[in-house]
Amino acid sequence: DKNEDGVVSFPEFQGFAEVYPKLVDAMYYRAKKVAQEKVRADRMQAMYDQQTDLESRLDAARQEALDAESEGLSNQAALDEAAQAAQDAKDAEKAAADTRNDAHKATEEVRARVRDAKKDENDAREAVKRRDAAKRAEARKVEVAEKKAQAQQNELEKMNRELEALRKRLQEKEAEIAKQEEAVSAAQQGVSDAQAKASEADDAQPDEDLRAKTDATKAAEDELKEALAAENEQAQALRAAQRDTQDAQGKKGKLEKEVAGQKAKEAQKKAAEERAEKLLDDHKKTIERNEDKEAEQREKTEEEEKKENELLVLEVRLREQRDAVEKKEQHLRTAHAEFSTETGRGYGSPARGY
């Protein structure tokens, strides 16, 4: 600012640049480096901000992976419990099936006894039928014998009437009467024999056997009813156990799907965590490389500026020396002019002759 007006004009700057060309060149490139340093600093700050964001994302991914792992452990525990419940249900179903099979075997045994009892009852009925048939046959024989005896009695009465009427013929008929009395006696004996056989045929033992067999059949049927009721109860218990097993298996299957989905989710979260960690590591390596480059560039710049500063100092010193020499030359010229004027040696003076 030669005129000291507070403003460096372009001509003044041109004069400054002509005097200090190296300094102006250094000012230009260092000003340019300031802008470049700002760009690099902003880029590094953006990378630091991106690193912070990646670290936050990594922390979030790790937390999500931990949450997924925790949820997976909870689901696995629930699945283990469901699997144990399903196994217990299967064991209960097997026990119920065994109990139901035992009840079915017992029912079949009772059925066999009922069949045997019914067979015995039918045999007893057949015995009663045979007894009744024999009884009816003997009754018919008794009836025939009674009719025969009645006929003989009627014949005797007729003979007695004839005897009364024919007393005269008594002697002749006594032999016949004796024979007829023997026939009547024989007929009566036949009646007695037939009655005895009828009594023998009227045996109460088949009835007692039939009643006993009927009672046994009824008892067996009652036992069969109880066995069937027990078998139905065990069948209901078996169906309930089967429903419990189906429910437990359904719950287990559902939890297995949830666990599989959770494992897939956990794998995704783990993969996301690994990707985030790799991105962060790659970004850190990139920052380290850039920091190394920046450090190398700063070191290079410092070395260049150090060398340049020496040149600038030399330029300023040379300029100062040149200014000092010029001032001395100016002083010398002034002094010489004054001396020439005083001594009359100036240009155009008579003493110089030109």
mmCIF file of N, CA and C in Angstrom, residues 5-62:
data_model
loop_
_atom_site.group_PDB
_atom_site.id
_atom_site.type_symbol
_atom_site.label_atom_id
_atom_site.label_comp_id
_atom_site.label_asym_id
_atom_site.label_seq_id
_atom_site.Cartn_x
_atom_site.Cartn_y
_atom_site.Cartn_z
ATOM 1 N N ASP A 5 -3.451 4.243 1.505
ATOM 2 C CA ASP A 5 -4.879 4.599 1.542
ATOM 3 C C ASP A 5 -5.738 3.476 2.122
ATOM 4 N N GLY A 6 -5.043 2.428 2.640
ATOM 5 C CA GLY A 6 -5.783 1.309 3.266
ATOM 6 C C GLY A 6 -6.271 0.295 2.287
ATOM 7 N N VAL A 7 -5.962 0.460 0.994
ATOM 8 C CA VAL A 7 -6.412 -0.474 -0.038
ATOM 9 C C VAL A 7 -5.207 -0.805 -0.912
ATOM 10 N N VAL A 8 -5.033 -2.133 -1.171
ATOM 11 C CA VAL A 8 -3.970 -2.557 -2.087
ATOM 12 C C VAL A 8 -4.578 -2.635 -3.460
ATOM 13 N N SER A 9 -4.183 -1.717 -4.312
ATOM 14 C CA SER A 9 -4.732 -1.700 -5.671
ATOM 15 C C SER A 9 -4.010 -2.746 -6.517
ATOM 16 N N PHE A 10 -4.578 -2.991 -7.694
ATOM 17 C CA PHE A 10 -3.960 -3.988 -8.558
ATOM 18 C C PHE A 10 -2.575 -3.550 -9.029
ATOM 19 N N PRO A 11 -2.377 -2.309 -9.418
ATOM 20 C CA PRO A 11 -1.012 -1.895 -9.784
ATOM 21 C C PRO A 11 -0.044 -2.056 -8.617
ATOM 22 N N GLU A 12 -0.515 -1.723 -7.400
ATOM 23 C CA GLU A 12 0.364 -1.917 -6.242
ATOM 24 C C GLU A 12 0.696 -3.385 -6.062
ATOM 25 N N PHE A 13 -0.320 -4.267 -6.243
ATOM 26 C CA PHE A 13 -0.066 -5.703 -6.120
ATOM 27 C C PHE A 13 0.870 -6.173 -7.215
ATOM 28 N N GLN A 14 0.699 -5.619 -8.445
ATOM 29 C CA GLN A 14 1.617 -5.978 -9.513
ATOM 30 C C GLN A 14 3.050 -5.600 -9.150
ATOM 31 N N GLY A 15 3.208 -4.401 -8.565
ATOM 32 C CA GLY A 15 4.538 -3.972 -8.150
ATOM 33 C C GLY A 15 5.091 -4.896 -7.088
ATOM 34 N N PHE A 16 4.218 -5.301 -6.126
ATOM 35 C CA PHE A 16 4.629 -6.238 -5.075
ATOM 36 C C PHE A 16 5.028 -7.578 -5.677
ATOM 37 N N ALA A 17 4.235 -8.057 -6.666
ATOM 38 C CA ALA A 17 4.525 -9.334 -7.301
ATOM 39 C C ALA A 17 5.824 -9.283 -8.077
ATOM 40 N N GLU A 18 6.130 -8.145 -8.696
ATOM 41 C CA GLU A 18 7.397 -8.017 -9.419
ATOM 42 C C GLU A 18 8.570 -8.026 -8.463
ATOM 43 N N VAL A 19 8.345 -7.478 -7.256
ATOM 44 C CA VAL A 19 9.435 -7.409 -6.282
ATOM 45 C C VAL A 19 9.613 -8.759 -5.600
ATOM 46 N N TYR A 20 8.481 -9.407 -5.220
ATOM 47 C CA TYR A 20 8.530 -10.698 -4.508
ATOM 48 C C TYR A 20 7.773 -11.768 -5.322
ATOM 49 N N PRO A 21 8.271 -12.169 -6.460
ATOM 50 C CA PRO A 21 7.553 -13.174 -7.284
ATOM 51 C C PRO A 21 7.439 -14.537 -6.591
ATOM 52 N N LYS A 22 8.514 -14.956 -5.909
ATOM 53 C CA LYS A 22 8.466 -16.249 -5.233
ATOM 54 C C LYS A 22 7.463 -16.236 -4.092
ATOM 55 N N LEU A 23 7.397 -15.139 -3.380
ATOM 56 C CA LEU A 23 6.462 -15.026 -2.263
ATOM 57 C C LEU A 23 5.017 -15.069 -2.765
ATOM 58 N N VAL A 24 4.751 -14.360 -3.893
ATOM 59 C CA VAL A 24 3.388 -14.376 -4.463
ATOM 60 C C VAL A 24 3.036 -15.789 -4.942
ATOM 61 N N ASP A 25 4.019 -16.438 -5.554
ATOM 62 C CA ASP A 25 3.767 -17.822 -5.997
ATOM 63 C C ASP A 25 3.460 -18.731 -4.807
ATOM 64 N N ALA A 26 4.221 -18.551 -3.709
ATOM 65 C CA ALA A 26 3.974 -19.367 -2.519
ATOM 66 C C ALA A 26 2.610 -19.049 -1.915
ATOM 67 N N MET A 27 2.243 -17.758 -1.895
ATOM 68 C CA MET A 27 0.938 -17.363 -1.363
ATOM 69 C C MET A 27 -0.190 -17.998 -2.179
ATOM 70 N N TYR A 28 0.011 -18.044 -3.518
ATOM 71 C CA TYR A 28 -1.031 -18.620 -4.379
ATOM 72 C C TYR A 28 -1.224 -20.103 -4.067
ATOM 73 N N TYR A 29 -0.130 -20.853 -4.058
ATOM 74 C CA TYR A 29 -0.262 -22.297 -3.859
ATOM 75 C C TYR A 29 -0.651 -22.635 -2.422
ATOM 76 N N ARG A 30 -0.200 -21.809 -1.477
ATOM 77 C CA ARG A 30 -0.614 -22.103 -0.090
ATOM 78 C C ARG A 30 -2.082 -21.759 0.140
ATOM 79 N N ALA A 31 -2.555 -20.702 -0.522
ATOM 80 C CA ALA A 31 -3.985 -20.394 -0.438
ATOM 81 C C ALA A 31 -4.804 -21.513 -1.100
ATOM 82 N N LYS A 32 -4.251 -22.008 -2.222
ATOM 83 C CA LYS A 32 -4.930 -23.129 -2.882
ATOM 84 C C LYS A 32 -4.936 -24.361 -1.984
ATOM 85 N N LYS A 33 -3.827 -24.577 -1.269
ATOM 86 C CA LYS A 33 -3.751 -25.720 -0.364
ATOM 87 C C LYS A 33 -4.731 -25.586 0.796
ATOM 88 N N VAL A 34 -4.983 -24.339 1.214
ATOM 89 C CA VAL A 34 -5.957 -24.136 2.305
ATOM 90 C C VAL A 34 -7.322 -24.654 1.888
ATOM 91 N N ALA A 35 -7.719 -24.303 0.631
ATOM 92 C CA ALA A 35 -9.008 -24.801 0.134
ATOM 93 C C ALA A 35 -8.978 -26.320 0.011
ATOM 94 N N GLN A 36 -7.837 -26.833 -0.505
ATOM 95 C CA GLN A 36 -7.722 -28.287 -0.625
ATOM 96 C C GLN A 36 -7.722 -28.968 0.734
ATOM 97 N N GLU A 37 -7.050 -28.342 1.702
ATOM 98 C CA GLU A 37 -7.052 -28.880 3.066
ATOM 99 C C GLU A 37 -8.462 -28.890 3.635
ATOM 100 N N LYS A 38 -9.245 -27.860 3.313
ATOM 101 C CA LYS A 38 -10.637 -27.798 3.788
ATOM 102 C C LYS A 38 -11.457 -28.935 3.177
ATOM 103 N N VAL A 39 -11.220 -29.172 1.875
ATOM 104 C CA VAL A 39 -11.943 -30.269 1.216
ATOM 105 C C VAL A 39 -11.547 -31.602 1.836
ATOM 106 N N ARG A 40 -10.224 -31.793 2.011
ATOM 107 C CA ARG A 40 -9.777 -33.049 2.603
ATOM 108 C C ARG A 40 -10.276 -33.193 4.042
ATOM 109 N N ALA A 41 -10.265 -32.103 4.789
ATOM 110 C CA ALA A 41 -10.745 -32.150 6.172
ATOM 111 C C ALA A 41 -12.238 -32.490 6.213
ATOM 112 N N ASP A 42 -13.001 -31.857 5.314
ATOM 113 C CA ASP A 42 -14.440 -32.170 5.252
ATOM 114 C C ASP A 42 -14.666 -33.631 4.863
ATOM 115 N N ARG A 43 -13.822 -34.090 3.900
ATOM 116 C CA ARG A 43 -13.973 -35.489 3.483
ATOM 117 C C ARG A 43 -13.633 -36.427 4.639
ATOM 118 N N MET A 44 -12.556 -36.114 5.387
ATOM 119 C CA MET A 44 -12.197 -36.944 6.526
ATOM 120 C C MET A 44 -13.258 -36.868 7.616
ATOM 121 N N GLN A 45 -13.833 -35.692 7.830
ATOM 122 C CA GLN A 45 -14.887 -35.562 8.837
ATOM 123 C C GLN A 45 -16.120 -36.364 8.430
ATOM 124 N N ALA A 46 -16.413 -36.318 7.113
ATOM 125 C CA ALA A 46 -17.540 -37.125 6.621
ATOM 126 C C ALA A 46 -17.269 -38.605 6.843
ATOM 127 N N MET A 47 -16.001 -39.009 6.629
ATOM 128 C CA MET A 47 -15.654 -40.411 6.861
ATOM 129 C C MET A 47 -15.741 -40.743 8.346
ATOM 130 N N TYR A 48 -15.321 -39.790 9.229
ATOM 131 C CA TYR A 48 -15.448 -40.024 10.678
ATOM 132 C C TYR A 48 -16.927 -40.121 11.074
ATOM 133 N N ASP A 49 -17.743 -39.231 10.478
ATOM 134 C CA ASP A 49 -19.189 -39.295 10.763
ATOM 135 C C ASP A 49 -19.777 -40.612 10.269
ATOM 136 N N GLN A 50 -19.317 -41.020 9.060
ATOM 137 C CA GLN A 50 -19.800 -42.297 8.535
ATOM 138 C C GLN A 50 -19.350 -43.455 9.422
ATOM 139 N N GLN A 51 -18.117 -43.348 9.971
ATOM 140 C CA GLN A 51 -17.644 -44.382 10.897
ATOM 141 C C GLN A 51 -18.524 -44.435 12.147
ATOM 142 N N THR A 52 -18.882 -43.246 12.659
ATOM 143 C CA THR A 52 -19.768 -43.206 13.822
ATOM 144 C C THR A 52 -21.119 -43.848 13.509
ATOM 145 N N ASP A 53 -21.615 -43.531 12.297
ATOM 146 C CA ASP A 53 -22.898 -44.132 11.890
ATOM 147 C C ASP A 53 -22.766 -45.648 11.748
ATOM 148 N N LEU A 54 -21.651 -46.102 11.157
ATOM 149 C CA LEU A 54 -21.439 -47.543 11.016
ATOM 150 C C LEU A 54 -21.292 -48.214 12.373
ATOM 151 N N GLU A 55 -20.624 -47.536 13.313
ATOM 152 C CA GLU A 55 -20.499 -48.103 14.659
ATOM 153 C C GLU A 55 -21.868 -48.217 15.321
ATOM 154 N N SER A 56 -22.704 -47.170 15.123
ATOM 155 C CA SER A 56 -24.061 -47.232 15.674
ATOM 156 C C SER A 56 -24.852 -48.369 15.042
ATOM 157 N N ARG A 57 -24.702 -48.493 13.711
ATOM 158 C CA ARG A 57 -25.404 -49.583 13.027
ATOM 159 C C ARG A 57 -24.890 -50.942 13.490
ATOM 160 N N LEU A 58 -23.576 -51.032 13.715
ATOM 161 C CA LEU A 58 -23.018 -52.287 14.211
ATOM 162 C C LEU A 58 -23.540 -52.600 15.606
ATOM 163 N N ASP A 59 -23.577 -51.572 16.469
ATOM 164 C CA ASP A 59 -24.124 -51.786 17.814
ATOM 165 C C ASP A 59 -25.584 -52.237 17.744
ATOM 166 N N ALA A 60 -26.346 -51.583 16.849
ATOM 167 C CA ALA A 60 -27.760 -51.975 16.700
ATOM 168 C C ALA A 60 -27.871 -53.399 16.170
ATOM 169 N N ALA A 61 -27.004 -53.732 15.185
ATOM 170 C CA ALA A 61 -27.038 -55.091 14.622
ATOM 171 C C ALA A 61 -26.648 -56.120 15.672
ATOM 172 N N ARG A 62 -25.631 -55.783 16.492
ATOM 173 C CA ARG A 62 -25.233 -56.703 17.562
ATOM 174 C C ARG A 62 -26.355 -56.887 18.580
#
